[in-house]
């Protein structure tokens, strides 16, 4: 199963970044290609949500279960959609300076091997664009990072 991992240091607290990533209902406001989301259930430690992703005329719906361990970890487990598997884990670690380190890992498998080979070439670029969108959202919500964010990948 192909995977991508990114580690970043941001000037925001682990709690702030956890809350931003866990706020799935707001994804259409800032994530590229996310057309709509619907939170089916959320009890504070586990959420089930649908996400409609689109590019031009193409639209696909994903359903995921999100396990929340605030403020340190979010695990997203793929339930249903056009892929065979798409799972990711976010770790948020507080840093002594008051910021946090975010470690994000995603593993994916397409149902169609040919599509996996083609899309896999672009997945890395799309992944980085999504990570940058989360960082820009944090800047907008919590104040500009003034280029203090560092990629540790």
PDB file of N, CA, C and O in Angstrom, residues 21-78:
ATOM      1  N   UNK A  21      -8.027  20.104  12.750  1.00  0.00           N
ATOM      2  CA  UNK A  21      -8.105  18.890  11.932  1.00  0.00           C
ATOM      3  C   UNK A  21      -9.382  18.105  12.242  1.00  0.00           C
ATOM      4  O   UNK A  21      -9.989  17.521  11.346  1.00  0.00           O
ATOM      5  N   UNK A  22      -9.821  18.105  13.487  1.00  0.00           N
ATOM      6  CA  UNK A  22     -11.014  17.353  13.871  1.00  0.00           C
ATOM      7  C   UNK A  22     -12.318  18.020  13.418  1.00  0.00           C
ATOM      8  O   UNK A  22     -13.366  17.385  13.429  1.00  0.00           O
ATOM      9  N   UNK A  23     -12.251  19.274  12.988  1.00  0.00           N
ATOM     10  CA  UNK A  23     -13.447  20.019  12.581  1.00  0.00           C
ATOM     11  C   UNK A  23     -13.803  19.722  11.122  1.00  0.00           C
ATOM     12  O   UNK A  23     -13.766  20.595  10.245  1.00  0.00           O
ATOM     13  N   UNK A  24     -14.167  18.484  10.866  1.00  0.00           N
ATOM     14  CA  UNK A  24     -14.454  17.988   9.518  1.00  0.00           C
ATOM     15  C   UNK A  24     -15.566  18.797   8.843  1.00  0.00           C
ATOM     16  O   UNK A  24     -15.517  19.026   7.632  1.00  0.00           O
ATOM     17  N   UNK A  25     -16.537  19.261   9.600  1.00  0.00           N
ATOM     18  CA  UNK A  25     -17.656  20.010   9.023  1.00  0.00           C
ATOM     19  C   UNK A  25     -17.193  21.271   8.293  1.00  0.00           C
ATOM     20  O   UNK A  25     -17.865  21.738   7.366  1.00  0.00           O
ATOM     21  N   UNK A  26     -16.043  21.810   8.655  1.00  0.00           N
ATOM     22  CA  UNK A  26     -15.544  23.050   8.034  1.00  0.00           C
ATOM     23  C   UNK A  26     -14.583  22.809   6.866  1.00  0.00           C
ATOM     24  O   UNK A  26     -14.122  23.760   6.236  1.00  0.00           O
ATOM     25  N   UNK A  27     -14.273  21.572   6.568  1.00  0.00           N
ATOM     26  CA  UNK A  27     -13.332  21.282   5.488  1.00  0.00           C
ATOM     27  C   UNK A  27     -13.680  21.960   4.159  1.00  0.00           C
ATOM     28  O   UNK A  27     -12.773  22.437   3.475  1.00  0.00           O
ATOM     29  N   UNK A  28     -14.956  22.015   3.764  1.00  0.00           N
ATOM     30  CA  UNK A  28     -15.254  22.667   2.475  1.00  0.00           C
ATOM     31  C   UNK A  28     -14.843  24.145   2.426  1.00  0.00           C
ATOM     32  O   UNK A  28     -14.666  24.693   1.349  1.00  0.00           O
ATOM     33  N   UNK A  29     -14.660  24.766   3.582  1.00  0.00           N
ATOM     34  CA  UNK A  29     -14.279  26.178   3.629  1.00  0.00           C
ATOM     35  C   UNK A  29     -12.822  26.404   3.224  1.00  0.00           C
ATOM     36  O   UNK A  29     -12.472  27.514   2.820  1.00  0.00           O
ATOM     37  N   UNK A  30     -11.965  25.377   3.350  1.00  0.00           N
ATOM     38  CA  UNK A  30     -10.549  25.635   3.104  1.00  0.00           C
ATOM     39  C   UNK A  30      -9.773  24.527   2.405  1.00  0.00           C
ATOM     40  O   UNK A  30      -8.648  24.770   1.962  1.00  0.00           O
ATOM     41  N   UNK A  31     -10.315  23.335   2.305  1.00  0.00           N
ATOM     42  CA  UNK A  31      -9.560  22.261   1.658  1.00  0.00           C
ATOM     43  C   UNK A  31      -9.902  22.189   0.172  1.00  0.00           C
ATOM     44  O   UNK A  31     -11.078  22.128  -0.198  1.00  0.00           O
ATOM     45  N   UNK A  32      -8.876  22.172  -0.670  1.00  0.00           N
ATOM     46  CA  UNK A  32      -9.133  22.041  -2.100  1.00  0.00           C
ATOM     47  C   UNK A  32      -9.804  20.698  -2.385  1.00  0.00           C
ATOM     48  O   UNK A  32      -9.511  19.709  -1.724  1.00  0.00           O
ATOM     49  N   UNK A  33     -10.697  20.723  -3.317  1.00  0.00           N
ATOM     50  CA  UNK A  33     -11.411  19.544  -3.808  1.00  0.00           C
ATOM     51  C   UNK A  33     -12.491  19.027  -2.869  1.00  0.00           C
ATOM     52  O   UNK A  33     -13.253  18.144  -3.256  1.00  0.00           O
ATOM     53  N   UNK A  34     -12.603  19.532  -1.641  1.00  0.00           N
ATOM     54  CA  UNK A  34     -13.672  19.085  -0.749  1.00  0.00           C
ATOM     55  C   UNK A  34     -14.905  19.933  -1.032  1.00  0.00           C
ATOM     56  O   UNK A  34     -14.923  21.129  -0.767  1.00  0.00           O
ATOM     57  N   UNK A  35     -15.917  19.297  -1.587  1.00  0.00           N
ATOM     58  CA  UNK A  35     -17.142  19.985  -2.003  1.00  0.00           C
ATOM     59  C   UNK A  35     -18.123  20.086  -0.836  1.00  0.00           C
ATOM     60  O   UNK A  35     -18.763  21.109  -0.643  1.00  0.00           O
ATOM     61  N   UNK A  36     -18.232  19.016  -0.053  1.00  0.00           N
ATOM     62  CA  UNK A  36     -19.181  18.990   1.064  1.00  0.00           C
ATOM     63  C   UNK A  36     -18.775  17.915   2.057  1.00  0.00           C
ATOM     64  O   UNK A  36     -18.094  16.950   1.703  1.00  0.00           O
ATOM     65  N   UNK A  37     -19.216  18.103   3.299  1.00  0.00           N
ATOM     66  CA  UNK A  37     -19.025  17.082   4.331  1.00  0.00           C
ATOM     67  C   UNK A  37     -20.325  16.941   5.111  1.00  0.00           C
ATOM     68  O   UNK A  37     -21.143  17.862   5.158  1.00  0.00           O
ATOM     69  N   UNK A  38     -20.496  15.778   5.696  1.00  0.00           N
ATOM     70  CA  UNK A  38     -21.642  15.534   6.573  1.00  0.00           C
ATOM     71  C   UNK A  38     -21.167  14.665   7.726  1.00  0.00           C
ATOM     72  O   UNK A  38     -20.665  13.554   7.518  1.00  0.00           O
ATOM     73  N   UNK A  39     -21.304  15.180   8.934  1.00  0.00           N
ATOM     74  CA  UNK A  39     -20.947  14.408  10.117  1.00  0.00           C
ATOM     75  C   UNK A  39     -22.184  13.603  10.511  1.00  0.00           C
ATOM     76  O   UNK A  39     -23.212  14.164  10.878  1.00  0.00           O
ATOM     77  N   UNK A  40     -22.082  12.297  10.404  1.00  0.00           N
ATOM     78  CA  UNK A  40     -23.208  11.410  10.741  1.00  0.00           C
ATOM     79  C   UNK A  40     -23.365  11.256  12.241  1.00  0.00           C
ATOM     80  O   UNK A  40     -24.472  11.186  12.752  1.00  0.00           O
ATOM     81  N   UNK A  41     -22.225  11.142  12.938  1.00  0.00           N
ATOM     82  CA  UNK A  41     -22.262  11.001  14.394  1.00  0.00           C
ATOM     83  C   UNK A  41     -20.936  11.494  14.954  1.00  0.00           C
ATOM     84  O   UNK A  41     -19.906  11.441  14.287  1.00  0.00           O
ATOM     85  N   UNK A  42     -20.982  11.976  16.191  1.00  0.00           N
ATOM     86  CA  UNK A  42     -19.770  12.448  16.862  1.00  0.00           C
ATOM     87  C   UNK A  42     -20.034  12.459  18.359  1.00  0.00           C
ATOM     88  O   UNK A  42     -20.825  13.258  18.848  1.00  0.00           O
ATOM     89  N   UNK A  43     -19.350  11.557  19.082  1.00  0.00           N
ATOM     90  CA  UNK A  43     -19.557  11.501  20.534  1.00  0.00           C
ATOM     91  C   UNK A  43     -18.367  12.080  21.303  1.00  0.00           C
ATOM     92  O   UNK A  43     -18.274  11.914  22.520  1.00  0.00           O
ATOM     93  N   UNK A  44     -17.465  12.757  20.590  1.00  0.00           N
ATOM     94  CA  UNK A  44     -16.302  13.342  21.239  1.00  0.00           C
ATOM     95  C   UNK A  44     -15.044  12.497  21.114  1.00  0.00           C
ATOM     96  O   UNK A  44     -13.942  13.017  21.083  1.00  0.00           O
ATOM     97  N   UNK A  45     -15.200  11.167  21.045  1.00  0.00           N
ATOM     98  CA  UNK A  45     -14.043  10.302  20.869  1.00  0.00           C
ATOM     99  C   UNK A  45     -14.076   9.544  19.541  1.00  0.00           C
ATOM    100  O   UNK A  45     -13.053   9.030  19.105  1.00  0.00           O
ATOM    101  N   UNK A  46     -15.263   9.485  18.925  1.00  0.00           N
ATOM    102  CA  UNK A  46     -15.388   8.814  17.632  1.00  0.00           C
ATOM    103  C   UNK A  46     -16.410   9.552  16.780  1.00  0.00           C
ATOM    104  O   UNK A  46     -17.483   9.915  17.256  1.00  0.00           O
ATOM    105  N   UNK A  47     -16.041   9.765  15.530  1.00  0.00           N
ATOM    106  CA  UNK A  47     -16.917  10.449  14.581  1.00  0.00           C
ATOM    107  C   UNK A  47     -17.027   9.587  13.323  1.00  0.00           C
ATOM    108  O   UNK A  47     -16.062   8.930  12.929  1.00  0.00           O
ATOM    109  N   UNK A  48     -18.191   9.607  12.704  1.00  0.00           N
ATOM    110  CA  UNK A  48     -18.374   9.014  11.387  1.00  0.00           C
ATOM    111  C   UNK A  48     -18.814  10.154  10.481  1.00  0.00           C
ATOM    112  O   UNK A  48     -19.750  10.895  10.806  1.00  0.00           O
ATOM    113  N   UNK A  49     -18.098  10.312   9.353  1.00  0.00           N
ATOM    114  CA  UNK A  49     -18.375  11.444   8.474  1.00  0.00           C
ATOM    115  C   UNK A  49     -18.265  11.035   7.012  1.00  0.00           C
ATOM    116  O   UNK A  49     -17.490  10.146   6.657  1.00  0.00           O
ATOM    117  N   UNK A  50     -19.052  11.727   6.177  1.00  0.00           N
ATOM    118  CA  UNK A  50     -18.984  11.585   4.728  1.00  0.00           C
ATOM    119  C   UNK A  50     -18.298  12.819   4.169  1.00  0.00           C
ATOM    120  O   UNK A  50     -18.504  13.926   4.674  1.00  0.00           O
ATOM    121  N   UNK A  51     -17.529  12.618   3.119  1.00  0.00           N
ATOM    122  CA  UNK A  51     -16.877  13.733   2.453  1.00  0.00           C
ATOM    123  C   UNK A  51     -17.086  13.571   0.952  1.00  0.00           C
ATOM    124  O   UNK A  51     -16.808  12.506   0.402  1.00  0.00           O
ATOM    125  N   UNK A  52     -17.583  14.620   0.312  1.00  0.00           N
ATOM    126  CA  UNK A  52     -17.737  14.634  -1.132  1.00  0.00           C
ATOM    127  C   UNK A  52     -16.560  15.409  -1.701  1.00  0.00           C
ATOM    128  O   UNK A  52     -16.352  16.579  -1.365  1.00  0.00           O
ATOM    129  N   UNK A  53     -15.776  14.719  -2.529  1.00  0.00           N
ATOM    130  CA  UNK A  53     -14.585  15.308  -3.127  1.00  0.00           C
ATOM    131  C   UNK A  53     -14.845  15.439  -4.616  1.00  0.00           C
ATOM    132  O   UNK A  53     -15.393  14.520  -5.243  1.00  0.00           O
ATOM    133  N   UNK A  54     -14.472  16.587  -5.178  1.00  0.00           N
ATOM    134  CA  UNK A  54     -14.720  16.792  -6.587  1.00  0.00           C
ATOM    135  C   UNK A  54     -13.623  17.559  -7.285  1.00  0.00           C
ATOM    136  O   UNK A  54     -12.940  18.391  -6.691  1.00  0.00           O
ATOM    137  N   UNK A  55     -13.470  17.249  -8.552  1.00  0.00           N
ATOM    138  CA  UNK A  55     -12.557  17.977  -9.426  1.00  0.00           C
ATOM    139  C   UNK A  55     -13.223  18.019 -10.789  1.00  0.00           C
ATOM    140  O   UNK A  55     -13.487  16.976 -11.389  1.00  0.00           O
ATOM    141  N   UNK A  56     -13.560  19.238 -11.229  1.00  0.00           N
ATOM    142  CA  UNK A  56     -14.315  19.443 -12.465  1.00  0.00           C
ATOM    143  C   UNK A  56     -15.622  18.660 -12.365  1.00  0.00           C
ATOM    144  O   UNK A  56     -16.346  18.820 -11.406  1.00  0.00           O
ATOM    145  N   UNK A  57     -15.917  17.788 -13.327  1.00  0.00           N
ATOM    146  CA  UNK A  57     -17.198  17.065 -13.303  1.00  0.00           C
ATOM    147  C   UNK A  57     -17.141  15.783 -12.474  1.00  0.00           C
ATOM    148  O   UNK A  57     -18.162  15.143 -12.247  1.00  0.00           O
ATOM    149  N   UNK A  58     -15.978  15.406 -12.006  1.00  0.00           N
ATOM    150  CA  UNK A  58     -15.809  14.174 -11.235  1.00  0.00           C
ATOM    151  C   UNK A  58     -16.145  14.406  -9.770  1.00  0.00           C
ATOM    152  O   UNK A  58     -15.658  15.350  -9.148  1.00  0.00           O
ATOM    153  N   UNK A  59     -17.000  13.558  -9.197  1.00  0.00           N
ATOM    154  CA  UNK A  59     -17.382  13.636  -7.786  1.00  0.00           C
ATOM    155  C   UNK A  59     -17.339  12.237  -7.184  1.00  0.00           C
ATOM    156  O   UNK A  59     -17.824  11.281  -7.779  1.00  0.00           O
ATOM    157  N   UNK A  60     -16.759  12.137  -6.002  1.00  0.00           N
ATOM    158  CA  UNK A  60     -16.698  10.860  -5.284  1.00  0.00           C
ATOM    159  C   UNK A  60     -16.996  11.098  -3.811  1.00  0.00           C
ATOM    160  O   UNK A  60     -16.548  12.090  -3.240  1.00  0.00           O
ATOM    161  N   UNK A  61     -17.724  10.158  -3.205  1.00  0.00           N
ATOM    162  CA  UNK A  61     -18.046  10.260  -1.780  1.00  0.00           C
ATOM    163  C   UNK A  61     -17.244   9.219  -1.006  1.00  0.00           C
ATOM    164  O   UNK A  61     -17.154   8.061  -1.405  1.00  0.00           O
ATOM    165  N   UNK A  62     -16.662   9.665   0.119  1.00  0.00           N
ATOM    166  CA  UNK A  62     -15.917   8.808   1.024  1.00  0.00           C
ATOM    167  C   UNK A  62     -16.630   8.818   2.372  1.00  0.00           C
ATOM    168  O   UNK A  62     -17.121   9.856   2.799  1.00  0.00           O
ATOM    169  N   UNK A  63     -16.636   7.699   3.040  1.00  0.00           N
ATOM    170  CA  UNK A  63     -17.103   7.640   4.423  1.00  0.00           C
ATOM    171  C   UNK A  63     -15.934   7.159   5.271  1.00  0.00           C
ATOM    172  O   UNK A  63     -15.248   6.204   4.907  1.00  0.00           O
ATOM    173  N   UNK A  64     -15.718   7.853   6.388  1.00  0.00           N
ATOM    174  CA  UNK A  64     -14.616   7.502   7.287  1.00  0.00           C
ATOM    175  C   UNK A  64     -15.078   7.518   8.732  1.00  0.00           C
ATOM    176  O   UNK A  64     -16.018   8.219   9.087  1.00  0.00           O
ATOM    177  N   UNK A  65     -14.382   6.730   9.523  1.00  0.00           N
ATOM    178  CA  UNK A  65     -14.552   6.752  10.978  1.00  0.00           C
ATOM    179  C   UNK A  65     -13.304   7.412  11.543  1.00  0.00           C
ATOM    180  O   UNK A  65     -12.185   7.053  11.187  1.00  0.00           O
ATOM    181  N   UNK A  66     -13.495   8.388  12.413  1.00  0.00           N
ATOM    182  CA  UNK A  66     -12.382   9.141  12.987  1.00  0.00           C
ATOM    183  C   UNK A  66     -12.329   8.856  14.484  1.00  0.00           C
ATOM    184  O   UNK A  66     -13.283   9.133  15.212  1.00  0.00           O
ATOM    185  N   UNK A  67     -11.205   8.302  14.925  1.00  0.00           N
ATOM    186  CA  UNK A  67     -10.983   8.044  16.349  1.00  0.00           C
ATOM    187  C   UNK A  67     -10.183   9.218  16.903  1.00  0.00           C
ATOM    188  O   UNK A  67      -9.102   9.533  16.388  1.00  0.00           O
ATOM    189  N   UNK A  68     -10.712   9.856  17.943  1.00  0.00           N
ATOM    190  CA  UNK A  68     -10.117  11.078  18.476  1.00  0.00           C
ATOM    191  C   UNK A  68      -9.578  10.857  19.886  1.00  0.00           C
ATOM    192  O   UNK A  68     -10.306  10.410  20.762  1.00  0.00           O
ATOM    193  N   UNK A  69      -8.298  11.180  20.059  1.00  0.00           N
ATOM    194  CA  UNK A  69      -7.647  11.117  21.368  1.00  0.00           C
ATOM    195  C   UNK A  69      -7.019  12.493  21.598  1.00  0.00           C
ATOM    196  O   UNK A  69      -5.832  12.697  21.340  1.00  0.00           O
ATOM    197  N   UNK A  70      -7.853  13.441  22.031  1.00  0.00           N
ATOM    198  CA  UNK A  70      -7.444  14.839  22.168  1.00  0.00           C
ATOM    199  C   UNK A  70      -6.440  15.003  23.299  1.00  0.00           C
ATOM    200  O   UNK A  70      -6.659  14.458  24.357  1.00  0.00           O
ATOM    201  N   UNK A  71      -5.371  15.746  23.110  1.00  0.00           N
ATOM    202  CA  UNK A  71      -4.989  16.505  21.923  1.00  0.00           C
ATOM    203  C   UNK A  71      -3.904  15.835  21.085  1.00  0.00           C
ATOM    204  O   UNK A  71      -3.324  16.474  20.217  1.00  0.00           O
ATOM    205  N   UNK A  72      -3.643  14.560  21.315  1.00  0.00           N
ATOM    206  CA  UNK A  72      -2.459  13.963  20.715  1.00  0.00           C
ATOM    207  C   UNK A  72      -2.612  13.204  19.425  1.00  0.00           C
ATOM    208  O   UNK A  72      -1.651  13.077  18.669  1.00  0.00           O
ATOM    209  N   UNK A  73      -3.830  12.693  19.119  1.00  0.00           N
ATOM    210  CA  UNK A  73      -3.902  11.774  17.982  1.00  0.00           C
ATOM    211  C   UNK A  73      -5.294  11.740  17.368  1.00  0.00           C
ATOM    212  O   UNK A  73      -6.299  11.726  18.085  1.00  0.00           O
ATOM    213  N   UNK A  74      -5.314  11.704  16.033  1.00  0.00           N
ATOM    214  CA  UNK A  74      -6.534  11.449  15.264  1.00  0.00           C
ATOM    215  C   UNK A  74      -6.224  10.317  14.297  1.00  0.00           C
ATOM    216  O   UNK A  74      -5.210  10.361  13.593  1.00  0.00           O
ATOM    217  N   UNK A  75      -7.071   9.312  14.269  1.00  0.00           N
ATOM    218  CA  UNK A  75      -6.902   8.222  13.321  1.00  0.00           C
ATOM    219  C   UNK A  75      -8.140   8.162  12.446  1.00  0.00           C
ATOM    220  O   UNK A  75      -9.259   8.052  12.943  1.00  0.00           O
ATOM    221  N   UNK A  76      -7.923   8.237  11.132  1.00  0.00           N
ATOM    222  CA  UNK A  76      -9.018   8.225  10.166  1.00  0.00           C
ATOM    223  C   UNK A  76      -9.014   6.863   9.480  1.00  0.00           C
ATOM    224  O   UNK A  76      -8.029   6.481   8.844  1.00  0.00           O
ATOM    225  N   UNK A  77     -10.131   6.147   9.630  1.00  0.00           N
ATOM    226  CA  UNK A  77     -10.257   4.798   9.085  1.00  0.00           C
ATOM    227  C   UNK A  77     -11.288   4.821   7.967  1.00  0.00           C
ATOM    228  O   UNK A  77     -12.443   5.211   8.167  1.00  0.00           O
ATOM    229  N   UNK A  78     -10.871   4.413   6.811  1.00  0.00           N
ATOM    230  CA  UNK A  78     -11.722   4.387   5.618  1.00  0.00           C
ATOM    231  C   UNK A  78     -12.829   3.351   5.797  1.00  0.00           C
ATOM    232  O   UNK A  78     -12.567   2.204   6.160  1.00  0.00           O
TER     233      UNK A  78
END
